[in-house]
mmCIF file of C-alpha atoms and ligand atoms in Angstrom:
data_model
loop_
_atom_site.group_PDB
_atom_site.id
_atom_site.type_symbol
_atom_site.label_atom_id
_atom_site.label_comp_id
_atom_site.label_asym_id
_atom_site.label_seq_id
_atom_site.Cartn_x
_atom_site.Cartn_y
_atom_site.Cartn_z
ATOM 1 C CA MET A 147 103.556 85.539 114.780
ATOM 2 C CA SER A 148 101.717 87.103 111.817
ATOM 3 C CA SER A 149 103.891 87.917 108.757
ATOM 4 C CA ILE A 150 102.844 90.951 106.753
ATOM 5 C CA PRO A 151 104.890 91.580 103.518
ATOM 6 C CA SER A 152 105.339 94.989 102.004
ATOM 7 C CA PHE A 153 103.668 93.704 98.868
ATOM 8 C CA ASP A 154 102.426 90.282 97.764
ATOM 9 C CA LEU A 155 102.085 89.560 94.042
ATOM 10 C CA LYS A 156 100.760 86.096 94.591
ATOM 11 C CA ARG A 157 97.553 87.331 96.082
ATOM 12 C CA ASN A 158 97.164 89.567 92.990
ATOM 13 C CA TYR A 159 97.845 86.733 90.663
ATOM 14 C CA GLU A 160 94.987 84.730 92.287
ATOM 15 C CA ARG A 161 92.530 87.364 90.949
ATOM 16 C CA VAL A 162 93.656 87.174 87.275
ATOM 17 C CA ARG A 163 95.129 83.712 86.979
ATOM 18 C CA GLN A 164 92.867 82.306 84.336
ATOM 19 C CA GLU A 165 92.710 85.395 82.127
ATOM 20 C CA VAL A 166 96.547 85.731 82.208
ATOM 21 C CA ARG A 167 97.076 82.092 81.333
ATOM 22 C CA ASP A 168 94.593 82.303 78.406
ATOM 23 C CA ALA A 169 96.340 85.474 77.038
ATOM 24 C CA VAL A 170 99.842 83.828 77.468
ATOM 25 C CA ASP A 171 98.572 80.691 75.758
ATOM 26 C CA LYS A 172 97.378 82.731 72.779
ATOM 27 C CA VAL A 173 100.782 84.190 72.328
ATOM 28 C CA LEU A 174 102.497 80.891 72.600
ATOM 29 C CA GLU A 175 100.135 79.354 69.997
ATOM 30 C CA SER A 176 101.051 82.216 67.681
ATOM 31 C CA GLN A 177 104.777 81.885 68.220
ATOM 32 C CA HIS A 178 105.028 85.658 67.488
ATOM 33 C CA PHE A 179 107.191 86.976 70.451
ATOM 34 C CA VAL A 180 108.479 90.452 69.553
ATOM 35 C CA LEU A 181 106.654 93.560 68.414
ATOM 36 C CA GLY A 182 103.513 91.824 67.197
ATOM 37 C CA PRO A 183 99.748 92.206 67.496
ATOM 38 C CA GLU A 184 99.630 92.090 71.258
ATOM 39 C CA VAL A 185 102.150 95.052 71.575
ATOM 40 C CA LYS A 186 100.238 97.073 69.045
ATOM 41 C CA ALA A 187 96.978 96.332 70.775
ATOM 42 C CA PHE A 188 98.367 97.236 74.174
ATOM 43 C CA GLU A 189 100.013 100.439 72.880
ATOM 44 C CA ASP A 190 96.570 101.517 71.444
ATOM 45 C CA GLU A 191 94.600 100.515 74.567
ATOM 46 C CA PHE A 192 97.209 102.383 76.864
ATOM 47 C CA ALA A 193 97.114 105.506 74.633
ATOM 48 C CA SER A 194 93.423 105.584 74.724
ATOM 49 C CA TYR A 195 93.314 105.114 78.571
ATOM 50 C CA LEU A 196 95.899 107.969 78.986
ATOM 51 C CA GLY A 197 94.193 110.105 76.444
ATOM 52 C CA VAL A 198 97.332 110.792 74.427
ATOM 53 C CA PRO A 199 97.631 109.871 70.768
ATOM 54 C CA HIS A 200 100.842 107.808 70.848
ATOM 55 C CA ALA A 201 102.341 105.130 73.099
ATOM 56 C CA VAL A 202 105.522 103.085 72.403
ATOM 57 C CA GLY A 203 106.222 99.934 74.365
ATOM 58 C CA CYS A 204 109.881 99.315 75.435
ATOM 59 C CA ALA A 205 111.833 97.087 77.598
ATOM 60 C CA SER A 206 111.688 98.899 81.015
ATOM 61 C CA GLY A 207 110.906 102.170 82.681
ATOM 62 C CA SER A 208 114.662 103.050 82.726
ATOM 63 C CA ASP A 209 114.857 102.552 78.980
ATOM 64 C CA ALA A 210 111.585 104.641 78.606
ATOM 65 C CA LEU A 211 113.483 107.554 80.221
ATOM 66 C CA LEU A 212 116.423 107.059 78.081
ATOM 67 C CA LEU A 213 114.583 106.798 74.849
ATOM 68 C CA ALA A 214 112.569 109.873 75.816
ATOM 69 C CA LEU A 215 115.652 112.028 76.380
ATOM 70 C CA MET A 216 117.222 110.670 73.210
ATOM 71 C CA ALA A 217 114.170 111.532 71.246
ATOM 72 C CA ILE A 218 114.315 115.029 72.609
ATOM 73 C CA GLY A 219 117.983 115.247 71.623
ATOM 74 C CA VAL A 220 119.520 115.633 75.108
ATOM 75 C CA GLY A 221 123.263 115.268 74.944
ATOM 76 C CA PRO A 222 126.612 116.572 76.136
ATOM 77 C CA GLY A 223 126.446 120.297 77.461
ATOM 78 C CA ASP A 224 122.784 120.012 78.089
ATOM 79 C CA GLU A 225 121.166 120.346 81.479
ATOM 80 C CA VAL A 226 118.110 118.502 82.694
ATOM 81 C CA ILE A 227 116.349 119.770 85.823
ATOM 82 C CA THR A 228 115.019 116.953 88.102
ATOM 83 C CA THR A 229 114.606 115.820 91.703
ATOM 84 C CA PRO A 230 117.195 114.101 93.996
ATOM 85 C CA PHE A 231 114.584 112.252 95.882
ATOM 86 C CA THR A 232 113.764 109.339 93.553
ATOM 87 C CA PHE A 233 114.827 106.109 92.152
ATOM 88 C CA PHE A 234 118.241 106.083 90.537
ATOM 89 C CA ALA A 235 116.925 105.650 86.875
ATOM 90 C CA SER A 236 115.390 109.083 86.895
ATOM 91 C CA THR A 237 118.925 110.638 86.887
ATOM 92 C CA SER A 238 120.961 107.802 85.277
ATOM 93 C CA CYS A 239 119.288 108.396 81.934
ATOM 94 C CA ILE A 240 120.589 112.069 81.876
ATOM 95 C CA SER A 241 124.087 110.975 82.808
ATOM 96 C CA ARG A 242 124.164 108.144 80.273
ATOM 97 C CA LEU A 243 123.688 110.757 77.575
ATOM 98 C CA GLY A 244 126.484 112.922 78.877
ATOM 99 C CA ALA A 245 124.222 115.663 79.976
ATOM 100 C CA ARG A 246 124.100 117.192 83.466
ATOM 101 C CA ALA A 247 121.437 116.694 86.133
ATOM 102 C CA VAL A 248 120.438 119.820 87.901
ATOM 103 C CA TYR A 249 118.550 119.235 91.124
ATOM 104 C CA VAL A 250 115.896 121.121 92.888
ATOM 105 C CA ASP A 251 114.672 120.255 96.326
ATOM 106 C CA VAL A 252 111.440 118.523 97.200
ATOM 107 C CA ASP A 253 108.351 119.348 99.261
ATOM 108 C CA MET A 254 108.379 117.743 102.735
ATOM 109 C CA ASP A 255 104.621 116.868 102.618
ATOM 110 C CA THR A 256 104.272 115.280 99.172
ATOM 111 C CA TYR A 257 107.907 114.363 98.514
ATOM 112 C CA ASN A 258 107.587 115.764 95.008
ATOM 113 C CA MET A 259 109.904 118.167 93.331
ATOM 114 C CA ARG A 260 109.168 121.861 94.266
ATOM 115 C CA MET A 261 107.546 123.336 91.225
ATOM 116 C CA ASP A 262 108.119 126.858 92.543
ATOM 117 C CA MET A 263 111.877 126.311 92.408
ATOM 118 C CA VAL A 264 112.076 124.960 88.868
ATOM 119 C CA MET A 265 112.247 128.225 86.918
ATOM 120 C CA ASP A 266 115.078 129.554 89.118
ATOM 121 C CA ALA A 267 117.064 126.572 88.123
ATOM 122 C CA VAL A 268 116.741 127.152 84.265
ATOM 123 C CA THR A 269 119.783 128.264 82.451
ATOM 124 C CA PRO A 270 120.521 128.723 78.766
ATOM 125 C CA ARG A 271 121.659 125.053 78.805
ATOM 126 C CA THR A 272 118.402 123.677 80.125
ATOM 127 C CA LYS A 273 117.034 121.221 77.558
ATOM 128 C CA ALA A 274 114.389 119.451 79.598
ATOM 129 C CA VAL A 275 112.663 119.294 83.041
ATOM 130 C CA LEU A 276 112.030 115.887 84.352
ATOM 131 C CA PRO A 277 109.644 115.631 87.306
ATOM 132 C CA VAL A 278 108.761 112.395 88.956
ATOM 133 C CA HIS A 279 105.319 111.801 90.235
ATOM 134 C CA ILE A 280 106.798 110.119 93.266
ATOM 135 C CA PHE A 281 104.952 107.213 95.171
ATOM 136 C CA GLY A 282 101.765 107.807 93.098
ATOM 137 C CA GLN A 283 100.941 111.462 93.401
ATOM 138 C CA MET A 284 101.184 113.915 90.572
ATOM 139 C CA CYS A 285 103.340 117.055 90.814
ATOM 140 C CA PRO A 286 101.397 120.280 90.091
ATOM 141 C CA LEU A 287 102.724 120.559 86.524
ATOM 142 C CA GLU A 288 100.378 123.365 85.603
ATOM 143 C CA GLU A 289 102.634 125.621 87.605
ATOM 144 C CA ILE A 290 105.503 125.189 84.946
ATOM 145 C CA ALA A 291 104.051 123.643 81.890
ATOM 146 C CA SER A 292 103.241 126.714 79.823
ATOM 147 C CA GLU A 293 106.332 128.735 80.849
ATOM 148 C CA LEU A 294 108.535 125.672 79.787
ATOM 149 C CA LYS A 295 106.737 125.568 76.486
ATOM 150 C CA ASP A 296 107.118 129.338 75.937
ATOM 151 C CA ARG A 297 110.937 128.829 76.502
ATOM 152 C CA GLY A 298 111.283 125.826 74.259
ATOM 153 C CA ILE A 299 112.155 123.447 77.165
ATOM 154 C CA ALA A 300 110.788 119.949 77.092
ATOM 155 C CA LEU A 301 108.754 118.538 79.941
ATOM 156 C CA VAL A 302 109.289 114.864 80.556
ATOM 157 C CA GLU A 303 107.166 113.186 83.134
ATOM 158 C CA ASP A 304 108.476 110.058 84.940
ATOM 159 C CA CYS A 305 105.195 108.218 85.676
ATOM 160 C CA ALA A 306 106.794 104.922 86.739
ATOM 161 C CA GLN A 307 105.144 105.117 90.125
ATOM 162 C CA SER A 308 101.972 106.925 89.083
ATOM 163 C CA PHE A 309 99.972 104.891 86.737
ATOM 164 C CA GLY A 310 96.357 106.201 87.099
ATOM 165 C CA ALA A 311 97.123 109.344 89.001
ATOM 166 C CA VAL A 312 94.987 112.315 88.107
ATOM 167 C CA ARG A 313 94.996 116.054 89.018
ATOM 168 C CA ARG A 314 92.029 118.423 88.651
ATOM 169 C CA VAL A 315 92.936 122.099 88.122
ATOM 170 C CA ASP A 316 90.236 124.747 87.748
ATOM 171 C CA GLY A 317 87.779 122.075 86.713
ATOM 172 C CA ASN A 318 90.157 120.570 84.169
ATOM 173 C CA LEU A 319 91.223 117.023 84.483
ATOM 174 C CA MET A 320 94.946 116.277 83.960
ATOM 175 C CA ARG A 321 96.053 112.669 83.798
ATOM 176 C CA GLY A 322 99.712 111.975 84.755
ATOM 177 C CA GLY A 323 101.491 111.273 81.654
ATOM 178 C CA ALA A 324 99.135 113.419 79.462
ATOM 179 C CA VAL A 325 100.483 116.844 80.398
ATOM 180 C CA GLY A 326 104.219 116.829 79.281
ATOM 181 C CA ASP A 327 105.758 116.564 75.884
ATOM 182 C CA VAL A 328 106.675 112.929 76.615
ATOM 183 C CA SER A 329 105.890 110.637 79.515
ATOM 184 C CA CYS A 330 107.535 107.410 80.806
ATOM 185 C CA PHE A 331 106.007 104.311 82.372
ATOM 186 C CA SER A 332 107.463 101.276 84.092
ATOM 187 C CA PHE A 333 105.763 97.952 84.117
ATOM 188 C CA PHE A 334 108.064 96.341 86.794
ATOM 189 C CA PRO A 335 105.882 93.786 88.431
ATOM 190 C CA THR A 336 105.411 95.650 91.679
ATOM 191 C CA LYS A 337 104.190 98.827 89.962
ATOM 192 C CA ASN A 338 100.367 99.665 89.922
ATOM 193 C CA LEU A 339 100.238 98.383 86.390
ATOM 194 C CA GLY A 340 102.938 95.654 86.385
ATOM 195 C CA CYS A 341 103.730 92.867 83.989
ATOM 196 C CA TYR A 342 105.490 89.552 84.822
ATOM 197 C CA GLY A 343 109.087 90.566 83.837
ATOM 198 C CA ASP A 344 110.397 94.018 82.754
ATOM 199 C CA GLY A 345 108.574 96.302 80.549
ATOM 200 C CA GLY A 346 108.143 100.118 79.880
ATOM 201 C CA LEU A 347 106.301 102.609 77.596
ATOM 202 C CA VAL A 348 106.800 106.103 76.262
ATOM 203 C CA ALA A 349 103.622 108.247 75.636
ATOM 204 C CA SER A 350 103.697 111.492 73.528
ATOM 205 C CA ALA A 351 101.321 113.760 71.565
ATOM 206 C CA ASP A 352 103.683 114.592 68.755
ATOM 207 C CA PRO A 353 103.620 112.286 65.734
ATOM 208 C CA GLU A 354 107.365 113.167 64.886
ATOM 209 C CA MET A 355 108.415 112.177 68.451
ATOM 210 C CA ASP A 356 106.396 108.975 68.061
ATOM 211 C CA LYS A 357 108.226 108.100 64.839
ATOM 212 C CA ARG A 358 111.636 108.933 66.458
ATOM 213 C CA LEU A 359 110.782 106.760 69.483
ATOM 214 C CA ARG A 360 109.740 103.818 67.326
ATOM 215 C CA SER A 361 113.050 103.997 65.416
ATOM 216 C CA LEU A 362 115.193 104.489 68.512
ATOM 217 C CA ARG A 363 113.784 101.383 70.227
ATOM 218 C CA VAL A 364 115.007 99.147 67.292
ATOM 219 C CA HIS A 365 118.603 100.434 66.900
ATOM 220 C CA GLY A 366 117.613 103.691 65.395
ATOM 221 C CA SER A 367 116.263 102.003 62.286
ATOM 222 C CA SER A 368 113.155 102.935 60.451
ATOM 223 C CA ALA A 369 113.658 100.414 57.582
ATOM 224 C CA THR A 370 115.152 97.045 58.505
ATOM 225 C CA TYR A 371 118.999 97.019 58.341
ATOM 226 C CA PHE A 372 119.087 100.787 57.590
ATOM 227 C CA HIS A 373 120.080 102.919 60.494
ATOM 228 C CA ASP A 374 119.532 106.633 60.688
ATOM 229 C CA GLU A 375 121.112 106.848 64.089
ATOM 230 C CA VAL A 376 122.456 104.698 67.021
ATOM 231 C CA GLY A 377 119.566 103.652 68.948
ATOM 232 C CA LEU A 378 118.817 100.825 71.627
ATOM 233 C CA ASN A 379 117.451 97.334 71.466
ATOM 234 C CA SER A 380 114.472 98.059 73.770
ATOM 235 C CA ARG A 381 111.248 96.240 72.966
ATOM 236 C CA LEU A 382 108.234 95.142 74.853
ATOM 237 C CA ASP A 383 107.726 91.534 74.130
ATOM 238 C CA GLU A 384 104.362 89.866 72.969
ATOM 239 C CA ILE A 385 104.047 87.936 76.267
ATOM 240 C CA GLN A 386 104.343 90.960 78.525
ATOM 241 C CA ALA A 387 102.001 92.936 76.316
ATOM 242 C CA ALA A 388 99.415 90.239 76.523
ATOM 243 C CA ILE A 389 99.689 90.091 80.226
ATOM 244 C CA LEU A 390 99.552 93.911 80.367
ATOM 245 C CA ARG A 391 96.248 94.009 78.418
ATOM 246 C CA VAL A 392 94.649 91.740 80.874
ATOM 247 C CA ARG A 393 95.996 93.790 83.846
ATOM 248 C CA LEU A 394 95.085 97.151 82.306
ATOM 249 C CA ARG A 395 91.393 96.127 82.472
ATOM 250 C CA HIS A 396 91.706 95.677 86.303
ATOM 251 C CA ALA A 397 94.150 98.459 87.232
ATOM 252 C CA GLU A 398 91.599 101.146 88.075
ATOM 253 C CA GLN A 399 89.966 98.843 90.399
ATOM 254 C CA TRP A 400 93.261 98.021 92.215
ATOM 255 C CA ASN A 401 94.093 101.840 92.353
ATOM 256 C CA GLU A 402 90.808 102.341 94.105
ATOM 257 C CA GLU A 403 91.617 99.565 96.613
ATOM 258 C CA ARG A 404 94.974 101.241 97.316
ATOM 259 C CA ARG A 405 93.227 104.547 97.967
ATOM 260 C CA ALA A 406 90.883 102.801 100.482
ATOM 261 C CA ILE A 407 93.829 101.239 102.182
ATOM 262 C CA ALA A 408 95.565 104.639 102.399
ATOM 263 C CA GLU A 409 92.474 106.246 104.019
ATOM 264 C CA ARG A 410 92.164 103.359 106.526
ATOM 265 C CA TYR A 411 95.893 103.884 107.584
ATOM 266 C CA ARG A 412 95.140 107.584 108.094
ATOM 267 C CA LEU A 413 92.043 106.837 110.232
ATOM 268 C CA LEU A 414 93.900 104.277 112.274
ATOM 269 C CA PHE A 415 96.816 106.729 113.028
ATOM 270 C CA ALA A 416 94.240 109.179 114.310
ATOM 271 C CA ALA A 417 92.283 106.604 116.219
ATOM 272 C CA HIS A 418 95.371 105.347 117.992
ATOM 273 C CA ASP A 419 96.874 108.737 118.736
ATOM 274 C CA LEU A 420 99.903 108.334 116.623
ATOM 275 C CA LEU A 421 100.022 111.538 114.730
ATOM 276 C CA GLU A 422 102.524 113.001 116.917
ATOM 277 C CA PHE A 423 105.012 110.295 115.863
ATOM 278 C CA VAL A 424 103.910 109.500 112.349
ATOM 279 C CA THR A 425 103.091 112.009 109.632
ATOM 280 C CA PRO A 426 100.906 110.369 106.940
ATOM 281 C CA PRO A 427 101.479 111.427 103.156
ATOM 282 C CA VAL A 428 99.502 114.368 102.134
ATOM 283 C CA GLU A 429 97.239 114.266 99.105
ATOM 284 C CA LEU A 430 97.163 117.789 97.514
ATOM 285 C CA GLU A 431 93.770 119.459 96.852
ATOM 286 C CA GLY A 432 92.419 118.152 93.467
ATOM 287 C CA ASN A 433 94.798 115.066 93.275
ATOM 288 C CA ARG A 434 93.956 111.450 92.908
ATOM 289 C CA HIS A 435 96.972 109.797 94.593
ATOM 290 C CA VAL A 436 97.203 106.184 93.451
ATOM 291 C CA PHE A 437 99.551 105.169 96.476
ATOM 292 C CA HIS A 438 102.062 103.040 94.675
ATOM 293 C CA GLN A 439 103.703 103.298 97.998
ATOM 294 C CA TYR A 440 102.315 104.341 101.239
ATOM 295 C CA VAL A 441 105.287 106.410 102.664
ATOM 296 C CA VAL A 442 105.006 108.094 106.051
ATOM 297 C CA ARG A 443 107.489 110.182 107.969
ATOM 298 C CA ALA A 444 108.219 108.361 111.187
ATOM 299 C CA LYS A 445 110.045 109.495 114.333
ATOM 300 C CA ASP A 446 112.915 107.162 115.150
ATOM 301 C CA ARG A 447 112.467 105.534 111.840
ATOM 302 C CA ASP A 448 115.247 102.948 111.955
ATOM 303 C CA GLU A 449 114.284 101.686 115.316
ATOM 304 C CA LEU A 450 110.683 101.531 114.268
ATOM 305 C CA GLN A 451 111.615 99.537 111.222
ATOM 306 C CA ARG A 452 113.631 97.031 113.268
ATOM 307 C CA PHE A 453 110.794 96.680 115.805
ATOM 308 C CA LEU A 454 108.336 96.019 113.092
ATOM 309 C CA ALA A 455 110.594 93.458 111.484
ATOM 310 C CA GLN A 456 110.713 91.654 114.876
ATOM 311 C CA ARG A 457 106.961 91.422 114.619
ATOM 312 C CA GLY A 458 107.123 89.995 111.135
ATOM 313 C CA ILE A 459 106.104 93.194 109.334
ATOM 314 C CA THR A 460 108.197 94.185 106.342
ATOM 315 C CA THR A 461 108.644 97.854 105.651
ATOM 316 C CA ARG A 462 111.029 99.559 103.089
ATOM 317 C CA VAL A 463 113.004 102.886 102.962
ATOM 318 C CA TYR A 464 112.556 104.685 99.647
ATOM 319 C CA TYR A 465 115.023 106.212 99.463
ATOM 320 C CA PRO A 466 117.988 105.909 101.924
ATOM 321 C CA LEU A 467 120.417 108.179 100.065
ATOM 322 C CA SER A 468 119.469 111.347 98.115
ATOM 323 C CA LEU A 469 120.794 111.053 94.491
ATOM 324 C CA HIS A 470 123.015 114.209 94.829
ATOM 325 C CA LEU A 471 125.038 112.226 97.467
ATOM 326 C CA GLN A 472 125.433 108.897 95.377
ATOM 327 C CA PRO A 473 128.969 108.256 94.843
ATOM 328 C CA CYS A 474 128.515 107.876 90.932
ATOM 329 C CA PHE A 475 127.104 111.393 90.839
ATOM 330 C CA ARG A 476 129.692 112.985 92.901
ATOM 331 C CA TYR A 477 131.164 114.506 89.728
ATOM 332 C CA LEU A 478 128.108 116.871 89.678
ATOM 333 C CA GLY A 479 129.656 118.710 92.502
ATOM 334 C CA TYR A 480 126.863 118.683 95.018
ATOM 335 C CA LYS A 481 127.395 118.224 98.745
ATOM 336 C CA GLU A 482 125.698 117.357 101.907
ATOM 337 C CA GLY A 483 123.257 120.147 102.890
ATOM 338 C CA ASP A 484 122.563 121.310 99.269
ATOM 339 C CA PHE A 485 118.993 119.759 99.367
ATOM 340 C CA PRO A 486 117.883 119.783 103.079
ATOM 341 C CA ALA A 487 114.330 118.474 102.485
ATOM 342 C CA SER A 488 115.460 115.618 100.369
ATOM 343 C CA GLU A 489 118.197 114.665 102.856
ATOM 344 C CA ALA A 490 115.842 114.923 105.890
ATOM 345 C CA LEU A 491 113.357 112.669 104.101
ATOM 346 C CA THR A 492 115.971 109.959 103.519
ATOM 347 C CA ARG A 493 116.262 109.753 107.361
ATOM 348 C CA GLN A 494 112.517 109.899 108.129
ATOM 349 C CA VAL A 495 110.495 108.037 105.404
ATOM 350 C CA LEU A 496 109.086 104.541 105.872
ATOM 351 C CA ALA A 497 106.878 102.755 103.301
ATOM 352 C CA LEU A 498 104.428 100.589 105.076
ATOM 353 C CA PRO A 499 102.856 97.517 103.673
ATOM 354 C CA MET A 500 100.638 98.630 100.617
ATOM 355 C CA PHE A 501 99.040 96.482 97.884
ATOM 356 C CA PRO A 502 95.518 96.141 96.788
ATOM 357 C CA GLU A 503 94.866 92.801 98.666
ATOM 358 C CA LEU A 504 96.130 94.065 102.096
ATOM 359 C CA THR A 505 93.440 93.240 104.606
ATOM 360 C CA PRO A 506 91.862 95.634 107.206
ATOM 361 C CA GLU A 507 93.074 93.135 109.744
ATOM 362 C CA GLU A 508 96.666 93.272 108.584
ATOM 363 C CA GLN A 509 96.516 97.050 108.625
ATOM 364 C CA GLU A 510 95.296 97.068 112.094
ATOM 365 C CA THR A 511 98.175 94.718 113.056
ATOM 366 C CA VAL A 512 100.699 97.067 111.542
ATOM 367 C CA VAL A 513 99.340 100.197 113.259
ATOM 368 C CA LEU A 514 98.965 98.443 116.684
ATOM 369 C CA ALA A 515 102.583 97.430 116.353
ATOM 370 C CA MET A 516 103.471 100.922 115.833
ATOM 371 C CA LYS A 517 101.590 102.002 118.726
ATOM 372 C CA ASP A 518 103.432 99.282 120.797
ATOM 373 C CA PHE A 519 106.754 100.832 119.633
ATOM 374 C CA TYR A 520 105.823 104.560 120.393
ATOM 375 C CA ARG A 521 104.105 103.794 123.667
ATOM 376 C CA ARG A 522 106.643 101.387 125.008
HETATM 377 C C1 PLP B 770 110.609 106.834 89.608
HETATM 378 C C2 PLP B 770 111.069 105.661 88.751
HETATM 379 N N1 PLP B 770 111.620 105.945 87.628
HETATM 380 C C3 PLP B 770 112.063 104.853 86.823
HETATM 381 C C4 PLP B 770 112.088 103.647 87.188
HETATM 382 C C5 PLP B 770 112.700 102.646 86.345
HETATM 383 O O1 PLP B 770 111.784 101.669 85.898
HETATM 384 P P1 PLP B 770 112.309 100.194 85.526
HETATM 385 O O2 PLP B 770 112.559 99.393 86.843
HETATM 386 O O3 PLP B 770 111.056 99.449 84.797
HETATM 387 O O4 PLP B 770 113.448 100.203 84.771
HETATM 388 C C6 PLP B 770 111.498 103.263 88.410
HETATM 389 C C7 PLP B 770 111.432 101.855 88.897
HETATM 390 O O5 PLP B 770 111.496 101.456 89.918
HETATM 391 C C8 PLP B 770 111.064 104.323 89.278
HETATM 392 O O6 PLP B 770 110.499 104.147 90.404
#
């Protein structure tokens, strides 16, 4: 029986092994491990890739979100509008600062937060809006960006899953992470741009924000042993930065490969008459989706997942419980039925194998197994 993983980092490592080893060797020879030349060079290269002036490396995507909200000044009494259909860290950063998450529901086709619902959720306490470009596709931020600016509400982009995503509006190119006041990236190994441990980054256009972020990541200190405020210890290390510099040079190519795989899945579903059972992800007009995950809506999802597992095919459920129903967020006062789209998705979504090195034969095996399930 074939075995098809949901992702395979080893196959990816094969493609960059020597470059990575040389880069890591250089750091080992230098014996400079924390906030040195590799971090500085990576921050500059990342900022130039993104087209924003400032980028600050930190210890993880979760910390990037926390640092961004701290830099904006989010605290007790504030509200942050966000999506309930995402990874835990997109809301935990709000709670950790004593602020309140205010959810708006998501779109059933793109799984992204509904931009048309955001302004209705604004109150005098709204300090920030935190959209997540889920699974690799940008939210149409142009629908809210200028209104938020007029009202003095910060726009924080969670780009953990969307490295390389782009959106074209009226001929203008918007890169995910270059639209909001501040944007947060994760370099967790499975991400589209991943390192070989934990890592994250916060990008911003404002030099004052950049200064604050740089201080916050080293215990709120701008001069050694003098502390203006209580920050975090959240730094990107030299080895991870050196690895990221290598991988940044290849990430566009890998994103193109992900896009080709997504297109092949779509054609295979159509060719095998599966579209009455399986709804592929929708790419909005003008968007360059980078398919961090390839997430379909599937009829009889749980049975399908078990059937595929018996055939050696690993799939994942992102996410099985909407955040407004998580026990730790019960204090927010939401209940079942409050966000019907998010709740429906938790019962329908299935992430199929997706990584740049997935072969056409493996994709065919996945889709034929799905056909066997639905036509059984
Ligand atoms: C949407 C989203 N936000 C934030 C994070 C947190 O990133 P990290 O795992 O690097 O802390 C993740 C990571 O999976 C994520 O998917």
